[in-house]
Short mmCIF file of C-alpha atoms in Angstrom, two decimals:
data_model
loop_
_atom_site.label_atom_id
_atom_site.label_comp_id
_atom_site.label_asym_id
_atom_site.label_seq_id
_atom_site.Cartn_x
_atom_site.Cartn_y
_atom_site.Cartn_z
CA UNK A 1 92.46 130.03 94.54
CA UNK A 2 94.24 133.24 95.10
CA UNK A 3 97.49 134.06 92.42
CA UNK A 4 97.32 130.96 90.09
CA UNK A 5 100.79 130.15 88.83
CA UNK A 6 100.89 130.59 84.79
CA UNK A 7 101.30 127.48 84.14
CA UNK A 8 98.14 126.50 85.61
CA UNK A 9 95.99 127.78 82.51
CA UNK A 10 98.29 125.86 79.97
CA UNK A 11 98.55 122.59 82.04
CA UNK A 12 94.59 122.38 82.58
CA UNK A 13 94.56 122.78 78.93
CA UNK A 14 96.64 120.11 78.18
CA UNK A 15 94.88 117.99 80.41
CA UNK A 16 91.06 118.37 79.20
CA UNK A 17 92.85 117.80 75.49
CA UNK A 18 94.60 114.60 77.22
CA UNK A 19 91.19 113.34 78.32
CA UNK A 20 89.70 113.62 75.48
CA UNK A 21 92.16 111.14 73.69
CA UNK A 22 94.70 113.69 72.47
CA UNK A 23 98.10 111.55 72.77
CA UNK A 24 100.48 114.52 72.21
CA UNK A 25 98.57 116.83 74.38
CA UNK A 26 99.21 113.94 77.41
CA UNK A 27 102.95 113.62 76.41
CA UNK A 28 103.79 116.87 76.88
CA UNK A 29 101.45 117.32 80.16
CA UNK A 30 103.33 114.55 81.23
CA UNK A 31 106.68 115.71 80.56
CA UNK A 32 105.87 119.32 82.10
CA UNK A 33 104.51 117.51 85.24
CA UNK A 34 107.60 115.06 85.71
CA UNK A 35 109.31 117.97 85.95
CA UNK A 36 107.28 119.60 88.44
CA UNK A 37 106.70 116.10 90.36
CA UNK A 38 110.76 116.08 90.31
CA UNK A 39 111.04 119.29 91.93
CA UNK A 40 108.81 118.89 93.94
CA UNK A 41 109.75 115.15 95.58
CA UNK A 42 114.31 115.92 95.62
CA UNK A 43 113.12 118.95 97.47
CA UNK A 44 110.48 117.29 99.72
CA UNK A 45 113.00 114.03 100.12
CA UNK A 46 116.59 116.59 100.73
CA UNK A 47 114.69 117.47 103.85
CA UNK A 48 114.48 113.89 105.15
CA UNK A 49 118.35 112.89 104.07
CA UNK A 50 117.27 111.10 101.47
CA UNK A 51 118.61 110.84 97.63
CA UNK A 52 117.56 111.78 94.09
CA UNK A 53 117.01 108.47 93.24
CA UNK A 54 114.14 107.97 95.80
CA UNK A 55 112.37 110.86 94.13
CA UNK A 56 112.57 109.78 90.65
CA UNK A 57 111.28 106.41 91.94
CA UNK A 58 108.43 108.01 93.66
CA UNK A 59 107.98 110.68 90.60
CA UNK A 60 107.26 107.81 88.53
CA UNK A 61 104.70 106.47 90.50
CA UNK A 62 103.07 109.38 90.55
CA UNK A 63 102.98 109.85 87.38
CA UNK A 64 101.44 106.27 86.25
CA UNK A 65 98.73 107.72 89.53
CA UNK A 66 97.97 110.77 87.42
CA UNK A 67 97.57 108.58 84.30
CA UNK A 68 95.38 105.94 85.78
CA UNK A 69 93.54 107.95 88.44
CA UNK A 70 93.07 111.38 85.24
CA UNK A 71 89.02 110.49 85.33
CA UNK A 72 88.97 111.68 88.76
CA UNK A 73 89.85 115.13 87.55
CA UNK A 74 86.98 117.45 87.26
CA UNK A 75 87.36 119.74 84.24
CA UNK A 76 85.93 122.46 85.77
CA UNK A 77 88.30 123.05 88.50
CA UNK A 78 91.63 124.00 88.51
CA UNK A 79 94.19 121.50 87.70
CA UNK A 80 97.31 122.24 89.65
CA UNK A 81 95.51 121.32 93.48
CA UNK A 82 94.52 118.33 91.95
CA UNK A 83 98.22 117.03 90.76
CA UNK A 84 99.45 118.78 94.20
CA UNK A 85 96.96 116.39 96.47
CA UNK A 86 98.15 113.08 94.61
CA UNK A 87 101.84 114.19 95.27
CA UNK A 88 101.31 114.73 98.58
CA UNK A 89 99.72 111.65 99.04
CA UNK A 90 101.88 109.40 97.06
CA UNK A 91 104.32 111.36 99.44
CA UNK A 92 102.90 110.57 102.89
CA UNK A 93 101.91 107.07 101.48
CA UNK A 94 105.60 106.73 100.97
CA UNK A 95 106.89 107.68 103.82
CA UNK A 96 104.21 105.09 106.12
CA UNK A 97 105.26 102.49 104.01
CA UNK A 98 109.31 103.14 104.61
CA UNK A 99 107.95 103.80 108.31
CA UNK A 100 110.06 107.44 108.24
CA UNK A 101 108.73 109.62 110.26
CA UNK A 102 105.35 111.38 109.14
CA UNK A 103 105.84 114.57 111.46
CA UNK A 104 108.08 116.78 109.74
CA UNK A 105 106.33 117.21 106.87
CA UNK A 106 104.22 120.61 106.79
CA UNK A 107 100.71 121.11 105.05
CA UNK A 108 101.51 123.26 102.30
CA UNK A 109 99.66 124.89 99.75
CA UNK A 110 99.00 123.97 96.65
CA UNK A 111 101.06 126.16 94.43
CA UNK A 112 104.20 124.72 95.68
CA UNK A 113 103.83 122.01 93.09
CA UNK A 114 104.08 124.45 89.94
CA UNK A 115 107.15 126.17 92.48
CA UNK A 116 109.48 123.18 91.64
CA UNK A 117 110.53 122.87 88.66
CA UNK A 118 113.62 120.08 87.24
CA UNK A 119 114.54 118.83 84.06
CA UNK A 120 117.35 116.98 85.13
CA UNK A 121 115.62 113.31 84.51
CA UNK A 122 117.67 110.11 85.79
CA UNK A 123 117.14 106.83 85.39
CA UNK A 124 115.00 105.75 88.14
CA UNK A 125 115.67 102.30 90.42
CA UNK A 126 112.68 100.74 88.91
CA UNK A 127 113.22 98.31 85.91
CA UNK A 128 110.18 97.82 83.48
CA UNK A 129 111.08 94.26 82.55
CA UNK A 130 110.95 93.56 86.25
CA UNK A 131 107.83 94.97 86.86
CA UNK A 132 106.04 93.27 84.22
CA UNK A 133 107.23 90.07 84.91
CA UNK A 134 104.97 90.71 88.36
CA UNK A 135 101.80 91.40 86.14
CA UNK A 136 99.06 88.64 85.06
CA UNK A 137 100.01 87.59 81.74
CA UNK A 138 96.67 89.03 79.86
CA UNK A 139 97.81 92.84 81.30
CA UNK A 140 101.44 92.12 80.48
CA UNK A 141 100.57 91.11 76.77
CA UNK A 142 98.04 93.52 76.40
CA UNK A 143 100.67 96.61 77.51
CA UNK A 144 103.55 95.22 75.32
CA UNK A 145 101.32 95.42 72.57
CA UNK A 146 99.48 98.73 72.76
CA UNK A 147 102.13 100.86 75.00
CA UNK A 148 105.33 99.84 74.08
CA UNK A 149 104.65 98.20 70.33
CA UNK A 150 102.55 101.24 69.30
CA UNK A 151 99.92 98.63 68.37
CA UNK A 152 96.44 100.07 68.23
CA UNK A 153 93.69 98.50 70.06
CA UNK A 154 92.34 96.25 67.37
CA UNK A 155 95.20 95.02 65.94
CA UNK A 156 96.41 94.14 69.47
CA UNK A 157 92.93 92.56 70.07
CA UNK A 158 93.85 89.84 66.52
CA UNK A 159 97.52 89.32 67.64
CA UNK A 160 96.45 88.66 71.12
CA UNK A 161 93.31 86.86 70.77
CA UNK A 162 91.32 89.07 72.95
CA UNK A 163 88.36 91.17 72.37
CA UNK A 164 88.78 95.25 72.03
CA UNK A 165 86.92 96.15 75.21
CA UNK A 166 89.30 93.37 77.17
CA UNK A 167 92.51 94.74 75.39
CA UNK A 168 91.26 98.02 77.08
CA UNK A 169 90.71 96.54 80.46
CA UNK A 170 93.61 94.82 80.82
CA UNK A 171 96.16 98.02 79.90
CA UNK A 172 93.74 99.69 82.66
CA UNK A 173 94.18 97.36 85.15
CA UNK A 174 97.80 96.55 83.98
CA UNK A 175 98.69 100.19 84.56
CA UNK A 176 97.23 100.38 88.44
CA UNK A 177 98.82 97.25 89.15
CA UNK A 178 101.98 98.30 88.40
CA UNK A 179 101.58 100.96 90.48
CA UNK A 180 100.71 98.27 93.21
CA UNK A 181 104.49 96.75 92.03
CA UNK A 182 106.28 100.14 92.11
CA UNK A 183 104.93 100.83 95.81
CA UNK A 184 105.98 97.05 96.83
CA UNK A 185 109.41 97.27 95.08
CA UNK A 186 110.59 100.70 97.27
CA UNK A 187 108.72 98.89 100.86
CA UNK A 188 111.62 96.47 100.30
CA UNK B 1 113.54 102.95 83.97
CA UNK B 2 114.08 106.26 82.01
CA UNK B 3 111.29 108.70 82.92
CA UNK B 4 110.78 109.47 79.06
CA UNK B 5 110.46 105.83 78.28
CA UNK B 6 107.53 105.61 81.24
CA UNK B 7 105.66 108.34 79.57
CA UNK B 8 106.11 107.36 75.71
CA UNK B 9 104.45 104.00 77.11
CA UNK B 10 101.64 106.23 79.35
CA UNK B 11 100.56 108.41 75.93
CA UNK B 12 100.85 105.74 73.51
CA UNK B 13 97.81 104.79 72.20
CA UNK B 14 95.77 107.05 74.41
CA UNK B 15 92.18 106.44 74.96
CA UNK B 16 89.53 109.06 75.86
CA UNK B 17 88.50 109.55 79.18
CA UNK B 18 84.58 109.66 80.24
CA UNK B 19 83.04 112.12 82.11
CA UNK B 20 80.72 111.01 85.25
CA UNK B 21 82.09 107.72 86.17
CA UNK B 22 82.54 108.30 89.87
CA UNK B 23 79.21 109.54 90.50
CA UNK B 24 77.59 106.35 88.10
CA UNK B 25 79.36 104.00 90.43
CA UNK B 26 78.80 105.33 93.64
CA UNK B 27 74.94 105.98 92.73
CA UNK B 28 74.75 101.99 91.96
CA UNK B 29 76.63 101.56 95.09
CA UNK B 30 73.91 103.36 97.09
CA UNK B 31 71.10 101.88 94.95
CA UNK B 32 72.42 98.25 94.89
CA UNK B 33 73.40 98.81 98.70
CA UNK B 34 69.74 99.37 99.63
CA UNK B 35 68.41 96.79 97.93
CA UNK B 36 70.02 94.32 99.17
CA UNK B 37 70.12 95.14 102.73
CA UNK B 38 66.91 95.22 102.11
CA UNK B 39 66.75 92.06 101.51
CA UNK B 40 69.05 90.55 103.79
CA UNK B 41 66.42 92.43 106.47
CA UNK B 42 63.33 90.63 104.93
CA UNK B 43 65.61 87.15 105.62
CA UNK B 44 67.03 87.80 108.88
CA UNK B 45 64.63 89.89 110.94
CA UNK B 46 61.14 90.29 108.32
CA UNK B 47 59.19 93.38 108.35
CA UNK B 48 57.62 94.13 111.65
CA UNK B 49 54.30 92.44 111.01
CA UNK B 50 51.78 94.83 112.56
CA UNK B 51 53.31 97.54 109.91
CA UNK B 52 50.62 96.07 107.23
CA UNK B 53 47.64 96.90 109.72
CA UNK B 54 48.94 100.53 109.09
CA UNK B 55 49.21 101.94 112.72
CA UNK B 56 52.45 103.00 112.43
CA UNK B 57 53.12 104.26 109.55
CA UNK B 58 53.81 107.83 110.81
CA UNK B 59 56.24 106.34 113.17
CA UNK B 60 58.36 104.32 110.19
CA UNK B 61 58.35 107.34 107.87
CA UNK B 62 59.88 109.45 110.47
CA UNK B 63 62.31 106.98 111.35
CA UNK B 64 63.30 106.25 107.62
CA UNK B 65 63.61 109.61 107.08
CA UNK B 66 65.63 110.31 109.56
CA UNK B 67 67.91 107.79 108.57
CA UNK B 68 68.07 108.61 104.63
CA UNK B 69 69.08 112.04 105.29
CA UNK B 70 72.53 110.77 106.54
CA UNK B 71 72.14 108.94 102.96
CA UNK B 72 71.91 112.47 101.48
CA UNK B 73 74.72 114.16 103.41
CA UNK B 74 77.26 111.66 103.03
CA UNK B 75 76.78 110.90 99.55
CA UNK B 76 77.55 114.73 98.52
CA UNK B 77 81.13 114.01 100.70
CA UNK B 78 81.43 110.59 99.37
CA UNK B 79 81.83 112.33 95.85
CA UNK B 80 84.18 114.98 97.01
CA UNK B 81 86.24 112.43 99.20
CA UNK B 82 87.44 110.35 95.79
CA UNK B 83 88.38 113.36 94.28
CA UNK B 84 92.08 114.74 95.02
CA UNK B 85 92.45 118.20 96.36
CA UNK B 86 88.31 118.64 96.75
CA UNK B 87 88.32 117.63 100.17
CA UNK B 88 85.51 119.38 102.36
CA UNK B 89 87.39 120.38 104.92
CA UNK B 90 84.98 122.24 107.65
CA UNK B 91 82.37 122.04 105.25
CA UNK B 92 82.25 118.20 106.39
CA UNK B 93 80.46 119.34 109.79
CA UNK B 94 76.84 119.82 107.71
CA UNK B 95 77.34 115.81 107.55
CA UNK B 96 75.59 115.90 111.21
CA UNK B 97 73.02 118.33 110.01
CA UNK B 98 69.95 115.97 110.25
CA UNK B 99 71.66 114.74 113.64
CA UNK B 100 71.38 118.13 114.98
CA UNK B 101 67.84 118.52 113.68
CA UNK B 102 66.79 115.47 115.63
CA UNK B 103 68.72 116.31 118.68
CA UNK B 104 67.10 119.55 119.24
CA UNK B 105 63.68 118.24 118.40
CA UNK B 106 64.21 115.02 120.81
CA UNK B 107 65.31 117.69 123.29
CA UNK B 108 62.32 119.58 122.51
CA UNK B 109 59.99 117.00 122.98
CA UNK B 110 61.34 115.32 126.32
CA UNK B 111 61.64 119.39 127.71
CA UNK B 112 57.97 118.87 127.04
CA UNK B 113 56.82 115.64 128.19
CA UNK B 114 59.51 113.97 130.45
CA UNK B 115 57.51 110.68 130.28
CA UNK B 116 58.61 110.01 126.90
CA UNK B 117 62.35 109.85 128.08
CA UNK B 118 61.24 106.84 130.51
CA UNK B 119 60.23 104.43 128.43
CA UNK B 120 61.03 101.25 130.16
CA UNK B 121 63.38 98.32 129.78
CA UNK B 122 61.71 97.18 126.66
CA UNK B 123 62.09 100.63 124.53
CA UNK B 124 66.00 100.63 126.10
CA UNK B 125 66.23 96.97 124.74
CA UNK B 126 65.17 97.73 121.33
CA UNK B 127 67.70 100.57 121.06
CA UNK B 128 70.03 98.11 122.01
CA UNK B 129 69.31 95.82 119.91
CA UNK B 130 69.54 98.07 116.92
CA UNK B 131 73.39 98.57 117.43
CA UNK B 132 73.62 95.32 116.76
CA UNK B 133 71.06 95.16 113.94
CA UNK B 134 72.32 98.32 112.03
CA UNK B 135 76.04 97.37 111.43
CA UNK B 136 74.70 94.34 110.35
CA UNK B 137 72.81 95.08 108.21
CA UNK B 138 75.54 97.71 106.58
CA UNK B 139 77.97 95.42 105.84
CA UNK B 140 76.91 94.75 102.03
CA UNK B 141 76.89 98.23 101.30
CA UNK B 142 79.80 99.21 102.99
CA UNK B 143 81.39 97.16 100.64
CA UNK B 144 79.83 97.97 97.47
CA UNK B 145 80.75 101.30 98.93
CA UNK B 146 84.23 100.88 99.00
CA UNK B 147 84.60 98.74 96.19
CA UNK B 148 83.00 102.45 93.70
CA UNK B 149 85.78 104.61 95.95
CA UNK B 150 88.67 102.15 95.11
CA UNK B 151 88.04 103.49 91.52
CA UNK B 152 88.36 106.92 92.73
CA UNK B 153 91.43 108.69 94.60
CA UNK B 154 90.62 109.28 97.83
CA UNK B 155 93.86 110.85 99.65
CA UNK B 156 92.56 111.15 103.16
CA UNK B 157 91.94 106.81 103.66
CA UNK B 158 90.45 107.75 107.10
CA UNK B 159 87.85 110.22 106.51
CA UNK B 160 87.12 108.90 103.50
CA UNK B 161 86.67 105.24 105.17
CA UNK B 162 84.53 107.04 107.88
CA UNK B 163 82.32 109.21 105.42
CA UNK B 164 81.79 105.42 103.80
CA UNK B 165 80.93 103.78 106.97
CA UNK B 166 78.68 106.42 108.03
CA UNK B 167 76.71 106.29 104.71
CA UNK B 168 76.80 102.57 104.88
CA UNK B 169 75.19 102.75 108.61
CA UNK B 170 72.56 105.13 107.47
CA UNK B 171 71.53 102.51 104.60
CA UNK B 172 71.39 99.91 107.25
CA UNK B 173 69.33 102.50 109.44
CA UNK B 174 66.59 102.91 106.60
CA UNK B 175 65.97 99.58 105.90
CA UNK B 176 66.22 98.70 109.89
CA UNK B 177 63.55 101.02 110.26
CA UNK B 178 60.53 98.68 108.70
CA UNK B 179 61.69 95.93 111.36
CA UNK B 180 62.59 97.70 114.27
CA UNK B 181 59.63 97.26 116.76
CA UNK B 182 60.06 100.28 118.75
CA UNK B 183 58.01 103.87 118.09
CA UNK B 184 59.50 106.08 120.83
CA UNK B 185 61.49 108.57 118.77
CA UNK B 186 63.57 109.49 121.94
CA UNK B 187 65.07 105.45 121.65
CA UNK B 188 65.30 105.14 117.89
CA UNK B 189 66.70 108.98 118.10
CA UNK B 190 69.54 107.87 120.47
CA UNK B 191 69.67 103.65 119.21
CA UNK B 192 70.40 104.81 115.52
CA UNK B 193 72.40 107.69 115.94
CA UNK B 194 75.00 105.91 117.68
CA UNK B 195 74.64 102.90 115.33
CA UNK B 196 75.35 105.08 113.17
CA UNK B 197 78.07 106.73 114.38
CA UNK B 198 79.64 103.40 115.16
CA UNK B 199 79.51 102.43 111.69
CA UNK B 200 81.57 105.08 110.93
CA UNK B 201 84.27 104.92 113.23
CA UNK B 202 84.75 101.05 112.04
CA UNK B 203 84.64 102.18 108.88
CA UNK B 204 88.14 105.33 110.03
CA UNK B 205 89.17 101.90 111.14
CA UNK B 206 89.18 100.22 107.84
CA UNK B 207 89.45 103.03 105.76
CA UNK B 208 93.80 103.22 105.74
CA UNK B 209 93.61 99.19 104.41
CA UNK B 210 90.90 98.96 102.35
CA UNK B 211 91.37 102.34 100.38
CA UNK B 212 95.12 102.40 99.88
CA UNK B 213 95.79 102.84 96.21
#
């Protein structure tokens, strides 16, 4: 790593406190990295003619990557190549599956993720409802009831009729298969 | 959706993460791999039955060796290949280290006795017969292999799929070894190295489709 961008130190912070369970820490590592992820896709997409609304699609699956694929990130290295190589993958994985063409897109370096930075949040083309309707109906319980109720894992696990560990596995897997959706939805 | 909204639902009720899970599953990938193409060797081929008398043991250890030491090599970039922005890069050329090693002491050895490069139809039959026998037998743990990277995030699907394929041939190799009838090193060198190597361009084949995440 030669200059690390300052927001490198913060962001890994935020992360190793996200892994260990700290909700707010996440949030706002979230929020800081939608921002970058924003910048970094409208700027990556402008050069291929296509729209803002592309990238906030694509932002969005990357960030429900970064949440689902976080215990691949080794706490001892630095954070910002890490978020960099799943945006430039989620990228080039875009781009084969809209068959645009994979050629003009340079290698560049990592800190070009913490370069972009944009606030400006949109709605994206994706629609929640929609999405879950494609889940199994164990995931899609199990996420209305712990992400978007706010119910916590036991409580979901009486109201649902499921045991803990299973409420667990099924947000897991309910999370990565949406990704699965997202990826299907912008193929079409 | 509303960007906000996505990650109110992604911190809600956040659970902790563990440390180590990669490594834990691609270790019982490796382990459970071995095993059982162990076992699919004892059904479909057997052990090589004059192994017991004990006359070639030297023989088997060298050529199980040989092969586990692509086991070794691959599994350190098996590790690194899940994990975003760790990729080798040129690093990923000590992954032929033990081939080199044998080369150079196969080349050694025939520089020093030519006869050994002539052995015969039968030796050249046997080192065919292991390109069969190898890929074969990695099949189970090419799969166990790929099913502990799926819960990784590997972001180069071809390397990654031929670092897989490669360790899943050198499995195959290991457990080959206590069937495979032949003892000239100069055949096993050249039958399992390019077993091997064709393992692992199936698996750059495969590696786009079955990794995509």
């Amino acid at each position: 790593m030669d200059q690390a961008h300052p927001s490198e130190q913060e962001l890994r912070e935020l992360m190793i406190t996200g892994l260990e369970g700290d909700g707010a820490a996440h949030r706002t590592l979230l929020e800081r990295l939608s921002g970058h992820l924003r910048g970094y896709f409208k700027h990556r997409f402008a050069r291929i003619g296509h729209g803002p609304t592309e990238a906030e699609d694509l932002m969005q699956e990357a960030l429900i990557a970064i949440h689902t694929r976080r215990h691949t990130y080794d706490r001892s290295q630095p954070l910002t190549p890490w978020v960099y190589a799943i945006a430039r993958y989620k990228f080039l994985d875009y781009l084969r599956r809209t068959k645009a063409s994979v050629r003009d897109v340079p290698i560049e370096d990592a800190s070009e993720i913490v370069a972009h930075d944009d606030a400006v949040s949109i709605d994206s083309d994706l629609d929640l409802e929609r999405l879950m309707a494609g889940l199994s109906s164990k995931a899609r319980q199990a996420i209305q009831c712990v992400k978007l109720d706010g119910l916590s894992v036991r409580e979901a696990a009486e109201k649902c009729g499921m045991s803990e560990s299973a409420i667990k596995v099924s947000v897991h897997r309910g999370l990565r298969a949406l990704t699965v959706l997202i990826s299907r939805e912008s193929r079409a | 959706m509303n960007t906000d909204r996505l990650i109110d639902m992604l911190s809600t009720n956040l659970e902790p993460v563990k440390d180590g899970q990669l490594w834990k599953a691609l270790s019982w990938a490796i382990v459970i791999g071995l095993m059982a193409a162990f076992g699919v060797m004892l059904v479909c081929f057997g052990i090589r039955n004059d192994l017991a008398a004990g006359n070639h043991s030297g023989a088997l250890v060298l050529k199980t060796v040989f092969a586990l030491s692509f086991v070794g090599t691959g599994a350190a970039f098996l590790t690194k290949s899940i994990i975003p922005g760790q990729q080798a890069g040129h690093r990923l050329a000590l992954i032929f280290l033990p081939f080199f090693a044998a080369s150079a002491a196969t080349l050694a050895m025939v520089v020093r006795q030519p006869a050994l490069a002539s052995g015969g139809m039968i030796e050249g039959a046997a080192a065919a017969l292991c390109l069969f026998c190898i890929p074969f037998l990695a099949i189970i743990p090419f799969a166990l292999l790929i099913w502990a990277m799926r819960r990784g995030a590997p972001t180069d699907l071809r390397r990654s799929g031929a670092v897989a394929g490669l360790v899943a041939g050198a499995i195959g190799a290991a457990v080959y070894s206590f069937s495979c009838p032949s003892d000239s090193w100069v055949f096993v060198f050249l039958g399992y190295s390019g077993a091997v190597a064709l393992c692992s361009i199936i698996g750059a084949q495969l590696g786009p489709r079955l990794l995509r995440w």
